[in-house]
Coordinates of C-alpha atoms (C1' of nucleotides) in Angstrom, one line a residue:
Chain A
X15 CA -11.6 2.4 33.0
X16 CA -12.3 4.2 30.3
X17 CA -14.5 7.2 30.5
X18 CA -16.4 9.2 27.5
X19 CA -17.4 12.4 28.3
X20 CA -19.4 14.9 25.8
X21 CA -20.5 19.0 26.3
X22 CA -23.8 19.0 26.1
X23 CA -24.9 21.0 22.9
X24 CA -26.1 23.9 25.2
X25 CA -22.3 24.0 26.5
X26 CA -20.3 23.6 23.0
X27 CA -23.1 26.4 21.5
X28 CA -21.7 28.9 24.2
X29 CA -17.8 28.7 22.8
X30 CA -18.6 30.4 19.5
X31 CA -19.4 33.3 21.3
X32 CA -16.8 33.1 23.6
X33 CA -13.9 35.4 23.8
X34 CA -10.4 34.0 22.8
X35 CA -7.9 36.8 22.6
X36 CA -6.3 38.2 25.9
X37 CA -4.8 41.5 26.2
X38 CA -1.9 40.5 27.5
X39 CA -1.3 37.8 25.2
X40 CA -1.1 40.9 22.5
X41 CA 1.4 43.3 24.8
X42 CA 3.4 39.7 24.7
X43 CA 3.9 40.4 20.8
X44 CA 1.5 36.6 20.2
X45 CA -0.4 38.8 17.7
X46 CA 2.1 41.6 15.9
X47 CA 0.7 42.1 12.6
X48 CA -2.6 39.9 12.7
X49 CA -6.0 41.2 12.3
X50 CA -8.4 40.2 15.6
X51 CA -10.8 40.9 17.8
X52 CA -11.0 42.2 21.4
X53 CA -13.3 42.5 23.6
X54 CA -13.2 44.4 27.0
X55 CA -14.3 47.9 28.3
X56 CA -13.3 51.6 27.8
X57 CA -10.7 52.6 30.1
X58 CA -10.2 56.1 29.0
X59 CA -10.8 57.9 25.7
X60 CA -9.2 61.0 24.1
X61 CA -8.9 62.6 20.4
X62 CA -9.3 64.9 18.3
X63 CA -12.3 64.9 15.5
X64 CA -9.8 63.5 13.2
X65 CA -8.1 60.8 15.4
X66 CA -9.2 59.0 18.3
X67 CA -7.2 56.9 21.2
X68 CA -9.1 54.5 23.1
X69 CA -7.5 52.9 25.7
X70 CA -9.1 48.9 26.2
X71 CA -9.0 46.9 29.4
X72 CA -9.7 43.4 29.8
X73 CA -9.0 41.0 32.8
X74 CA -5.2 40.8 31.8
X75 CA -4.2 44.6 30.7
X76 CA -5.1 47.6 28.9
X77 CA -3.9 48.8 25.0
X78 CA -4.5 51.8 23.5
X79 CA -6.6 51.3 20.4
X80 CA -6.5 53.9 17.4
X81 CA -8.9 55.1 15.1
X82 CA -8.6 57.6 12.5
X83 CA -11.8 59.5 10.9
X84 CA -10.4 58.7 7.2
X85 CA -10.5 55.3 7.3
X86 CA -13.2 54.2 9.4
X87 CA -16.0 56.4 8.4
X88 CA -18.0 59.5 9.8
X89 CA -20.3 57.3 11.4
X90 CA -18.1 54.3 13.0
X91 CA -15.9 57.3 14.2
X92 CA -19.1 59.3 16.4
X93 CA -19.5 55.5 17.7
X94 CA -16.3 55.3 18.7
X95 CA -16.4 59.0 20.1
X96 CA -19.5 57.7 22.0
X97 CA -18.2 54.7 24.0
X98 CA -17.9 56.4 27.1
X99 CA -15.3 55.1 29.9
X100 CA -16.7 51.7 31.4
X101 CA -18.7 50.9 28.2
X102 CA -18.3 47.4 27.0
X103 CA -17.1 47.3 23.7
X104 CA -15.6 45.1 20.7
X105 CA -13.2 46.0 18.6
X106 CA -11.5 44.3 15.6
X107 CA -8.3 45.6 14.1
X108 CA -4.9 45.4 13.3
X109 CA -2.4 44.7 16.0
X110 CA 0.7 47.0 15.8
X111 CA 3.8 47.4 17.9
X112 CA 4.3 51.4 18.4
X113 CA 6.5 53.0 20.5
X114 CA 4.5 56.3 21.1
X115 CA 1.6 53.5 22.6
X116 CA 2.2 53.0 26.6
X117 CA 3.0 49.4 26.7
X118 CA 4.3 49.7 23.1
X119 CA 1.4 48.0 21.3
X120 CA -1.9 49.6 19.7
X121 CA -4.6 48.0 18.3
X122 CA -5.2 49.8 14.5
X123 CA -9.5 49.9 14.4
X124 CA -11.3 48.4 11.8
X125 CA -14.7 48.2 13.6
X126 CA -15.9 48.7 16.5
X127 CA -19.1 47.2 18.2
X128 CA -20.4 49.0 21.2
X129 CA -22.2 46.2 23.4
X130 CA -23.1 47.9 27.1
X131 CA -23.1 51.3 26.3
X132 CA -23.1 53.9 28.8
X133 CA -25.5 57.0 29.2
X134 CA -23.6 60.4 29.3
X135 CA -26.3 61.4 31.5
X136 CA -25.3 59.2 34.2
X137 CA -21.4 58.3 33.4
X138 CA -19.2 56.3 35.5
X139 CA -18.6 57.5 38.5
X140 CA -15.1 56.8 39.3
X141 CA -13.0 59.5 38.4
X142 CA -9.3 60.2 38.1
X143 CA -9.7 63.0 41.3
X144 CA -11.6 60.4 43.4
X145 CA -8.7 58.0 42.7
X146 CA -6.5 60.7 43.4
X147 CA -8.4 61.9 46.7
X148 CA -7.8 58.3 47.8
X149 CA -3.9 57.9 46.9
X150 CA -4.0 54.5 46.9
X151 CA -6.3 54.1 49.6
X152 CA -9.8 54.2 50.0
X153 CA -12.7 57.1 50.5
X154 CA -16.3 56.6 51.9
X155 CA -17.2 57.5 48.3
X156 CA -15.2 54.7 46.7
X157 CA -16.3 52.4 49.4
X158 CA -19.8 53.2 48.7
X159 CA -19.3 52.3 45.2
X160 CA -16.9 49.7 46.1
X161 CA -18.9 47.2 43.0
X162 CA -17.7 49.6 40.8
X163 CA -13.9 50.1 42.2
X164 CA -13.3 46.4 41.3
X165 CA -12.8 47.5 38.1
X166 CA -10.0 49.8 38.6
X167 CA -6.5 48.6 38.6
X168 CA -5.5 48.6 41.7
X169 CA -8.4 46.8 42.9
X170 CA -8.1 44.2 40.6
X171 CA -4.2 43.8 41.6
X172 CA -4.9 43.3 45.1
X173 CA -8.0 40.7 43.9
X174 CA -5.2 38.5 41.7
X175 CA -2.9 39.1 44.6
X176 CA -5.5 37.3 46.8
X177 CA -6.7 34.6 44.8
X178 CA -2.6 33.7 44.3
X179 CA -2.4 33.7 48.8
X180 CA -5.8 31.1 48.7
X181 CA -4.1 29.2 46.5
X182 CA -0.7 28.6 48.3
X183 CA -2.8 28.0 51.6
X184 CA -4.3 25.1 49.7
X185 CA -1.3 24.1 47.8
X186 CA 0.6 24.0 51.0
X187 CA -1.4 22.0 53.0
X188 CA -2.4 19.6 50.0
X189 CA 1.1 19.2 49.1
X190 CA 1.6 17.2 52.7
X191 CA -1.8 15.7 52.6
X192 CA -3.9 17.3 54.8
X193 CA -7.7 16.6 54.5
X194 CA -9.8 20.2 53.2
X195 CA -12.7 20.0 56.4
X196 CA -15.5 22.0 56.6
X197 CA -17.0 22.9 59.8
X198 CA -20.6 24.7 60.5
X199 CA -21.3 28.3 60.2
X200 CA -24.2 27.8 62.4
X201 CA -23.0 26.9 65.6
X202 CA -24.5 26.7 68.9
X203 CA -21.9 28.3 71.3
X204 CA -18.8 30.4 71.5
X205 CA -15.4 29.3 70.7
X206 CA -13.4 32.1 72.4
X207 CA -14.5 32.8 76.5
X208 CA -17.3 35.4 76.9
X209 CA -16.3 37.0 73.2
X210 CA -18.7 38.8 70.4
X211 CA -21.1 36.6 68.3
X212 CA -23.0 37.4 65.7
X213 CA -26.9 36.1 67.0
X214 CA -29.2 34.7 64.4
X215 CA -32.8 33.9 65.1
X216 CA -33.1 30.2 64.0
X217 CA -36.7 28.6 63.9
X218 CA -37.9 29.0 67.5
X219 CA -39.8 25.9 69.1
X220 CA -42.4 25.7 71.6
X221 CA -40.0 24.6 74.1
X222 CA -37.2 27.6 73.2
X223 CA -39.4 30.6 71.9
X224 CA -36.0 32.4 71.9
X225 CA -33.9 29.7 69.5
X226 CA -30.8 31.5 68.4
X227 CA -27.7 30.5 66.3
X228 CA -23.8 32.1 66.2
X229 CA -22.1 32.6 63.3
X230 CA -18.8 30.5 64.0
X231 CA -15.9 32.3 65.4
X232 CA -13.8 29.7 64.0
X233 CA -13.5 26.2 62.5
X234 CA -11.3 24.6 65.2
X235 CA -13.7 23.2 68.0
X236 CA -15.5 21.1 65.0
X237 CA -11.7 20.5 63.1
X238 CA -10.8 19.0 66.7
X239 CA -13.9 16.8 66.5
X240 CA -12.4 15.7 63.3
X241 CA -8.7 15.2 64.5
X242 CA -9.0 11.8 65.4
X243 CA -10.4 11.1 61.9
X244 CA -8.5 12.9 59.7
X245 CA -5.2 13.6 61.7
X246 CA -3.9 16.6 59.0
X247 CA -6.9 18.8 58.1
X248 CA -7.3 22.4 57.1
X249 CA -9.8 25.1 56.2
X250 CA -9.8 28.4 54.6
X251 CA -13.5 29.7 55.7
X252 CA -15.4 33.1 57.1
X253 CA -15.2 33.3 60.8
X254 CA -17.4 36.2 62.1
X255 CA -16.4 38.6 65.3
X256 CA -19.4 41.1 66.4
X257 CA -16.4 43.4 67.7
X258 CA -17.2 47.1 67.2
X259 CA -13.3 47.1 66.2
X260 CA -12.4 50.3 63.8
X261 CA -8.6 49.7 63.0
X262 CA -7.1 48.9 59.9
X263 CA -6.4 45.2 60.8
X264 CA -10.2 44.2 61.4
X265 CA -13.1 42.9 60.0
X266 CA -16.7 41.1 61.6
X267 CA -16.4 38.8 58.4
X268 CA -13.2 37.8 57.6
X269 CA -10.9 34.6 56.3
X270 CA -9.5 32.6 58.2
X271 CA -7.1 29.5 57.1
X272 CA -6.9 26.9 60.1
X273 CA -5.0 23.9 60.9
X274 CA -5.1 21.0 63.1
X275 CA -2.8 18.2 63.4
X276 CA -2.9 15.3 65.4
X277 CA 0.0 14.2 67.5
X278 CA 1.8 17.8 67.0
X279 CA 3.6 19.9 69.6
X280 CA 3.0 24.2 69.7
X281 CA 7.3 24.0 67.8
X282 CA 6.3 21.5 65.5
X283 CA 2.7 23.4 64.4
X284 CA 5.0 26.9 64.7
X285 CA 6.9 25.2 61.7
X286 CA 4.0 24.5 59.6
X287 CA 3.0 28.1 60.5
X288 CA 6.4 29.5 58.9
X289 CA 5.8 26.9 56.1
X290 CA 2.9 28.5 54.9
X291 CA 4.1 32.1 55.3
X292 CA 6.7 31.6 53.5
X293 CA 5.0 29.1 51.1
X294 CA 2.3 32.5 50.3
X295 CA 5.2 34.8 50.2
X296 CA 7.0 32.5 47.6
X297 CA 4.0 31.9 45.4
X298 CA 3.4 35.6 45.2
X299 CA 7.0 36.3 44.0
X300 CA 6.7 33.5 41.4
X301 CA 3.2 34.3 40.4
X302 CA 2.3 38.1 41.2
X303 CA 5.8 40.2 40.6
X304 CA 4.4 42.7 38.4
X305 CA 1.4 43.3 40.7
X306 CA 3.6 43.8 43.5
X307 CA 5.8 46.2 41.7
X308 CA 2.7 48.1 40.5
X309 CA 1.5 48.7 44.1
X310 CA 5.9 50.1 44.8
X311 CA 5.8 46.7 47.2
X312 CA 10.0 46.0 47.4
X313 CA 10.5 42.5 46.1
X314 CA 13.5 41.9 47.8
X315 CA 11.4 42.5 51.0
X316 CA 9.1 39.8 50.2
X317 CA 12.2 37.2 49.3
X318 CA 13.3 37.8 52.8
X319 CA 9.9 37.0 54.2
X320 CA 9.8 33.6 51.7
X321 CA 13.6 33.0 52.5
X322 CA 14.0 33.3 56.6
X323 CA 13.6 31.8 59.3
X324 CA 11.0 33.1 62.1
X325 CA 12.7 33.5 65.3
X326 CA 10.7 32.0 68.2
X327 CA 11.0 34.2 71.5
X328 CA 9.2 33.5 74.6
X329 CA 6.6 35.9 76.0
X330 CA 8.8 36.5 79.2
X331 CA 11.4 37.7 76.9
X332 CA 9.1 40.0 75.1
X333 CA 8.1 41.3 78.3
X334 CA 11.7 42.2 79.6
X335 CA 12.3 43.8 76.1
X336 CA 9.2 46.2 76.2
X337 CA 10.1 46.9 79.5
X338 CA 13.8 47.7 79.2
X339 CA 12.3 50.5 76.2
X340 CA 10.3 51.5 78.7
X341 CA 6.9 50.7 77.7
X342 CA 4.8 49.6 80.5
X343 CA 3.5 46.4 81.4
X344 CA 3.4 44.2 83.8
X345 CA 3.7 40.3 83.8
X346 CA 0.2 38.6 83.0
X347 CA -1.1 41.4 80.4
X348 CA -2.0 39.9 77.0
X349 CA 0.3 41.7 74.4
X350 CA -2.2 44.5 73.0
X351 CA -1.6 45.7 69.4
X352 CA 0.5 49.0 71.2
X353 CA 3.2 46.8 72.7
X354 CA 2.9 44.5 69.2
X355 CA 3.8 47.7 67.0
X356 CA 6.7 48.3 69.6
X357 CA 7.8 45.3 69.7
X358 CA 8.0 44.5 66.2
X359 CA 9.6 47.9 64.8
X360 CA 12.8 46.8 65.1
X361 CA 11.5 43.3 62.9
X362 CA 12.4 42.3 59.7
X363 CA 11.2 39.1 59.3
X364 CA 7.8 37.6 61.2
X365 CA 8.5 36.4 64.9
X366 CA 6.6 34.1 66.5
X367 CA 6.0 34.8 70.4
X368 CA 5.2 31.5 72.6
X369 CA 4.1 30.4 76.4
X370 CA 1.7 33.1 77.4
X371 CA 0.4 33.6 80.8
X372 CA -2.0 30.8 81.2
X373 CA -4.6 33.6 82.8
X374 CA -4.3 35.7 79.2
X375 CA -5.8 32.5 77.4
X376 CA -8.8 30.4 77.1
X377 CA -9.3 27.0 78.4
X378 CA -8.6 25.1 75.6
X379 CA -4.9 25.9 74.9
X380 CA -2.5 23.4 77.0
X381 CA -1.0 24.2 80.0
X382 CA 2.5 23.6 80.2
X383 CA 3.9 20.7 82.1
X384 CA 7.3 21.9 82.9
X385 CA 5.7 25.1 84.1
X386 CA 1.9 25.6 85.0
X387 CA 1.8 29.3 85.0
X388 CA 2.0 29.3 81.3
X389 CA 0.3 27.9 78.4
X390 CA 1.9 26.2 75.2
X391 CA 0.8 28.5 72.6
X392 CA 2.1 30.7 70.0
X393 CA 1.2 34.3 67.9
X394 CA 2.8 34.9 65.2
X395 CA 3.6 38.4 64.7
X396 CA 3.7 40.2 60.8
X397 CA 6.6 42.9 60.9
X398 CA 6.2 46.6 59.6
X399 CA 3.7 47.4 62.1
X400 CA 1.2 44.7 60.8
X401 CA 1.1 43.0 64.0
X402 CA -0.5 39.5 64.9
X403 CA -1.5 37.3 61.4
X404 CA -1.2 33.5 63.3
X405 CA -2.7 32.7 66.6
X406 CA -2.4 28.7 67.5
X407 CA -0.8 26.4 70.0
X408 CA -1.0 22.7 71.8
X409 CA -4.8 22.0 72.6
X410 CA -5.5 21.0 76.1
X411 CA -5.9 17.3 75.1
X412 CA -7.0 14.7 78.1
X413 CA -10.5 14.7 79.2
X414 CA -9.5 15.4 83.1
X415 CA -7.4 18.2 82.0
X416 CA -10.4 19.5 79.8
X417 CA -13.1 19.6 82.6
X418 CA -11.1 21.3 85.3
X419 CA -9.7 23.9 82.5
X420 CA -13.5 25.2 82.2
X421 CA -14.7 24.8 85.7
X422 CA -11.5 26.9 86.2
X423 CA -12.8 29.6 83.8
X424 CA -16.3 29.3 84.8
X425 CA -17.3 29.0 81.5
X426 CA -20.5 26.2 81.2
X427 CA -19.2 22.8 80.2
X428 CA -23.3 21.7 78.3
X429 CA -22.3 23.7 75.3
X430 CA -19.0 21.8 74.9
X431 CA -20.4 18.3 75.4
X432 CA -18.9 17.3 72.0
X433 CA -15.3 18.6 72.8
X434 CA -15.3 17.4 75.6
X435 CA -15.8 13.9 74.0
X436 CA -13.2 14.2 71.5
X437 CA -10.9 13.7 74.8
X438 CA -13.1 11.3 76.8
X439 CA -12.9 8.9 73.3
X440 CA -9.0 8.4 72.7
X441 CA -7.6 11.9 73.2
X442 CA -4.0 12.3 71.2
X443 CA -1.7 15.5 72.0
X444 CA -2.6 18.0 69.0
X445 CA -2.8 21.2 68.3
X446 CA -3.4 23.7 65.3
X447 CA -3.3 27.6 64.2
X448 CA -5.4 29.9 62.2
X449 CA -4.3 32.6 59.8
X450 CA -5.8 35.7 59.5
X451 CA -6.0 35.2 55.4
X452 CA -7.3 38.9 54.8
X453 CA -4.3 40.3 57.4
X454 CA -1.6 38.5 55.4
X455 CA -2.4 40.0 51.8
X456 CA -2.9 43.4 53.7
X457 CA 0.9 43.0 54.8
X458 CA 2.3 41.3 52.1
X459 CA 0.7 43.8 49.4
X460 CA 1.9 46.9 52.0
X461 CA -1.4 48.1 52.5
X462 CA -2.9 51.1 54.3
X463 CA -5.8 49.3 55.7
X464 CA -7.3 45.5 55.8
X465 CA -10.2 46.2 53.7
X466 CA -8.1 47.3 50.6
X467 CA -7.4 43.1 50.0
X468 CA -11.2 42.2 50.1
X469 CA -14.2 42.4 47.6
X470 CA -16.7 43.6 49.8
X471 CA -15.5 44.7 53.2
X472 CA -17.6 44.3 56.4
X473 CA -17.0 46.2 59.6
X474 CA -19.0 47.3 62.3
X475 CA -20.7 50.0 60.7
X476 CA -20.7 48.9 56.8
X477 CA -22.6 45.8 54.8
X478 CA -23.5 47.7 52.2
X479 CA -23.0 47.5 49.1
Chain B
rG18 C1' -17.9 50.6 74.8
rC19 C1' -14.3 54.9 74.6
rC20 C1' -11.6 59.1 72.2
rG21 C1' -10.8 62.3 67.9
rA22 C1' -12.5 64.4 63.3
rU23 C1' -15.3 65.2 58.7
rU24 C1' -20.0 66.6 55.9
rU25 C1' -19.9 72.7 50.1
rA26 C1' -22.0 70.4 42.1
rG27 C1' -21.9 63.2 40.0
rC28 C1' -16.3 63.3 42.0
rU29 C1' -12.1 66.2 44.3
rU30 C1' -12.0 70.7 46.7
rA31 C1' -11.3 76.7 47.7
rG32 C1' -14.2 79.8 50.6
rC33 C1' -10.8 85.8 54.3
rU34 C1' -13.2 89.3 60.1
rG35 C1' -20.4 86.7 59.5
rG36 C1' -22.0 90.8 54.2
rU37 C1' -25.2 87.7 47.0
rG38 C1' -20.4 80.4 46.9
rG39 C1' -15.1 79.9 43.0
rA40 C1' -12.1 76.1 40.6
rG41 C1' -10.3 71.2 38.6
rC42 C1' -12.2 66.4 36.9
rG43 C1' -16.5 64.2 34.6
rU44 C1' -20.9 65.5 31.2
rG45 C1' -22.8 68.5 26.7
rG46 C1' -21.3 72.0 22.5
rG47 C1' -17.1 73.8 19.6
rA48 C1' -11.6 73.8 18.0
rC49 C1' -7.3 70.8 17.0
rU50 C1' -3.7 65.2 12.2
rG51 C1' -0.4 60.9 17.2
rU52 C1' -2.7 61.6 22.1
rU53 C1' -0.4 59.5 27.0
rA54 C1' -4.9 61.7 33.5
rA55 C1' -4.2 65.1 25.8
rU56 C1' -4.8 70.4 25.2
rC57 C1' -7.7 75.1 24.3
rC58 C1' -12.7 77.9 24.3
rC59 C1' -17.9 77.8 25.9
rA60 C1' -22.2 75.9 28.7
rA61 C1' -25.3 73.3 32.1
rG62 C1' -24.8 71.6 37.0
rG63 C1' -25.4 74.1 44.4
rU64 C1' -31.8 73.5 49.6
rC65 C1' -23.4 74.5 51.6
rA66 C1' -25.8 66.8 55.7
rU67 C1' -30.6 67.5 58.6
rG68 C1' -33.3 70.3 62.4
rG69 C1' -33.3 74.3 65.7
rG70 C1' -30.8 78.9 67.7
rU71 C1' -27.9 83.7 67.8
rU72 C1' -27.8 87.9 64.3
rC73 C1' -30.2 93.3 60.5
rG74 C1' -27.6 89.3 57.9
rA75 C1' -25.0 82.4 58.7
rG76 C1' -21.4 77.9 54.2
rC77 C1' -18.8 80.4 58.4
rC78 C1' -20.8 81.2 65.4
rC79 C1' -23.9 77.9 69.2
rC80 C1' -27.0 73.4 70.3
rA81 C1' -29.1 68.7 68.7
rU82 C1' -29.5 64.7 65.3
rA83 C1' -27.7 61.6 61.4
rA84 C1' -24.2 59.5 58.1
rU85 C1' -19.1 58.7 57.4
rC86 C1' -13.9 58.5 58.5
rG87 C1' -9.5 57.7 61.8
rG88 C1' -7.7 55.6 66.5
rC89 C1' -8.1 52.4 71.2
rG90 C1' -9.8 47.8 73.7
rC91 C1' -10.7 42.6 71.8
rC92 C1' -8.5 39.5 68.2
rA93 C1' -6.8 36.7 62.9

RNA sequence: GCCGAUUUAGCUUAGCUGGUGGAGCGUGGGACUGUUAAUCCCAAGGUCAUGGGUUCGAGCCCCAUAAUCGGCGCCA
């Protein structure tokens, strides 16, 4: 069928304004010698009152732009003097490659246009010795103007960085037809035993005065629901933990990528667990190199990550390893992030750890048949100290198996009524993972703390701004 | 919930034994014909987080409060 399709005037009226020249279309020599137009903001300015450089950024790079007092005029000149660093600005001129420019290409002013200027008396805030005080990390001050710190480069490396590790997760998954499934933030009840949630008050009735709502923990419980619909579905949503955590590895609103897959075993979803890894770590060598390098992240590092396979080891074995280094702990103990860090010094590729202590787990991951003490389930752990970036395994799948599971934990089985029907309807063996989204670009990128890879970073004690 | 620390100009900081708080960046003015975080000269800019206490005298010592940062448990 054939379809016509029109921009409605309001639409086409909007592309004569729009901007058409990238800046690093120009540093790729598309423009040597051509006269055009840039727009973008002041990234830093310098001169003498005969000559000025002004160094314009855009989305895609930064050029230094010249201007001489003889040729453009006392009064363009004082404008250009003027544009303060951050002001928005556009600037036509000649495009010429130069070797004393950084980059090797300057822009020759003709005119210049100053669009969002900014007042002297209240400058940008962001200075060289903040960014210098922070070395590549982050300071309360820069986290209190963290809507201005987007603009800097290396926050808007880590952004392009991120956007390139969403969209592996959905090229991934997409590529092998799974179903994108959304699941409720509001939910009702708790996914993990007992654990934090986030209370909302949510339009009290007469009968329940006290109505309250949880931001989800997670998408599985309603993906599970789903399972028997779909069979290959996947997510890549906020999940909210009210944990007063304060390491670099956690946030209360954070992104998680899930699975679930009907009919899978925990070794079958481990390999779609590596597939993705390695799927993200191959995307960002093919599409964000030159970020990487910018941040001094080893390339060759990263190959390995997208090139190996991830060893499988039982938790017993991890267990008898920590113990012959001597660390303590005894049989039963979930793996806390101090054994993780030991355990994966000697790492250089991620390794997934499987078969857990049934009592370290909650109800809903599947007992082993061969061996009821443990559970089919699997972490996968990030190397270089990063610790745990995949939690998944076999879901406890028949509806007998179900109830005694939560009468075992105590936990109340009202809440669960609809998972619980998921296995009383035609339950299948499946199972599923999530991926901690945010933990992955903070290893991957190499950096000092989680909230370096995320716009606005939420923790226990910071929403604002 | 627990443990540790910090708070001095818009930003980054120095500050001795308790004796009238200095600098760099940024901003303003001036100089300079090509700079690379330009450079050089000058100026403005401070309730030393807040509230008490000790003292002849507190940025510094003591107590409390607040905000923030780091780490642990929990997890992705």
């Amino acid at each position: 069928m054939k379809r016509d399709f029109q921009l409605p005037d309001i639409i086409r009226s909007i592309g004569e304004d729009m901007k058409t020249i990238w800046i690093s279309d120009v540093l790729n020599g598309k423009f040597d010698g051509q006269n055009i137009e840039l727009k973008g903001w002041v990234k830093r300015s310098r001169g003498s009152n005969k000559i000025r450089f002004l160094v314009l950024r855009d989305s895609t790079g930064a050029i230094q732009c010249v201007g001489k007092k003889d040729t453009l005029g006392d009064d363009a000149f004082e404008q250009l003097k003027s544009a303060l660093i951050e002001s928005s600005i556009i600037i036509n001129g000649m495009v010429n490659p130069d070797e004393r420019a950084d980059g090797g290409y300057e822009l020759v002013i003709q005119s210049v246009e100053i669009i969002g200027p900014v007042n002297p008396k209240n400058p940008f805030p962001i200075t060289e010795s903040a960014m210098a005080a922070a070395d590549g990390g982050e300071t309360e001050f820069l986290l209190d103007n963290r809507h201005l710190y987007l603009r800097t480069s290396r926050m808007t490396t880590m952004l392009k960085i991120r956007s390139s590790v969403f969209g592996a997760i959905h090229s991934y998954f997409r590529n092998q037809d799974f179903i994108e499934y959304q699941a409720p933030n509001f939910v009702a009840g708790a996914v993990e035993g007992g654990s934090t949630l986030f209370e909302v008050p949510y339009f009290p009735t007469e009968k329940n005065p006290e109505r309250k709502a949880y931001l989800t923990q997670s998408w599985q419980l309603y993906a599970e629901a789903a399972m028997p619909a779909l069979e290959r579905l996947y997510t890549i949503a906020p999940s909210f933990r009210a944990e007063k955590s304060r390491t670099r590895r956690h946030l209360t609103e954070f992104w998680h990528a899930e699975m679930e897959v009907a009919w899978a075993n925990n070794q079958e979803i481990m390999s779609y667990g590596e597939g993705v890894v390695r799927k993200i770590a191959t995307t960002l060598l093919e599409e964000r190199s030159a970020e990487l390098e910018s941040l001094d992240r080893d390339l060759e590092t990263i190959a390995r990550y997208a090139d190996s396979k991830f060893p499988r080891i039982r938790y017993d074995e991890a267990v008898e390893t920590l113990q012959g280094m001597g660390v303590e702990i005894e049989w039963g103990q979930d793996l806390d992030y101090s054994k993780e860090k030991v355990l994966t010094q000697d790492f250089d590729v991620p390794h997934f750890l499987t078969h857990y202590p049934k009592i370290a787990k909650p109800f809903y991951h599947r007992v082993d048949p061969d061996d009821e003490n443990y559970v089919l389930c699997h972490d996968l752990l990030a190397p270089e100290g990063y610790g745990e970036i995949i939690g998944g395994g076999e879901r406890t799948w028949s509806e007998e198996e179900i109830l005694a599971r939560i009468d075992e934990e105590g936990t109340p089985r009202e809440p669960y009524q609809f998972y619980i029907d998921t296995r009383t309807y035609g339950g299948v063996p499946h199972g599923g993972f999530g991926l901690g989204v945010d933990r992955v670009c903070s290893w991957l990128t190499g950096a000092d703390h989680i909230r370096e890879v995320i716009p606005f970073p939420r923790d226990s004690r910071r929403i604002t701004p």
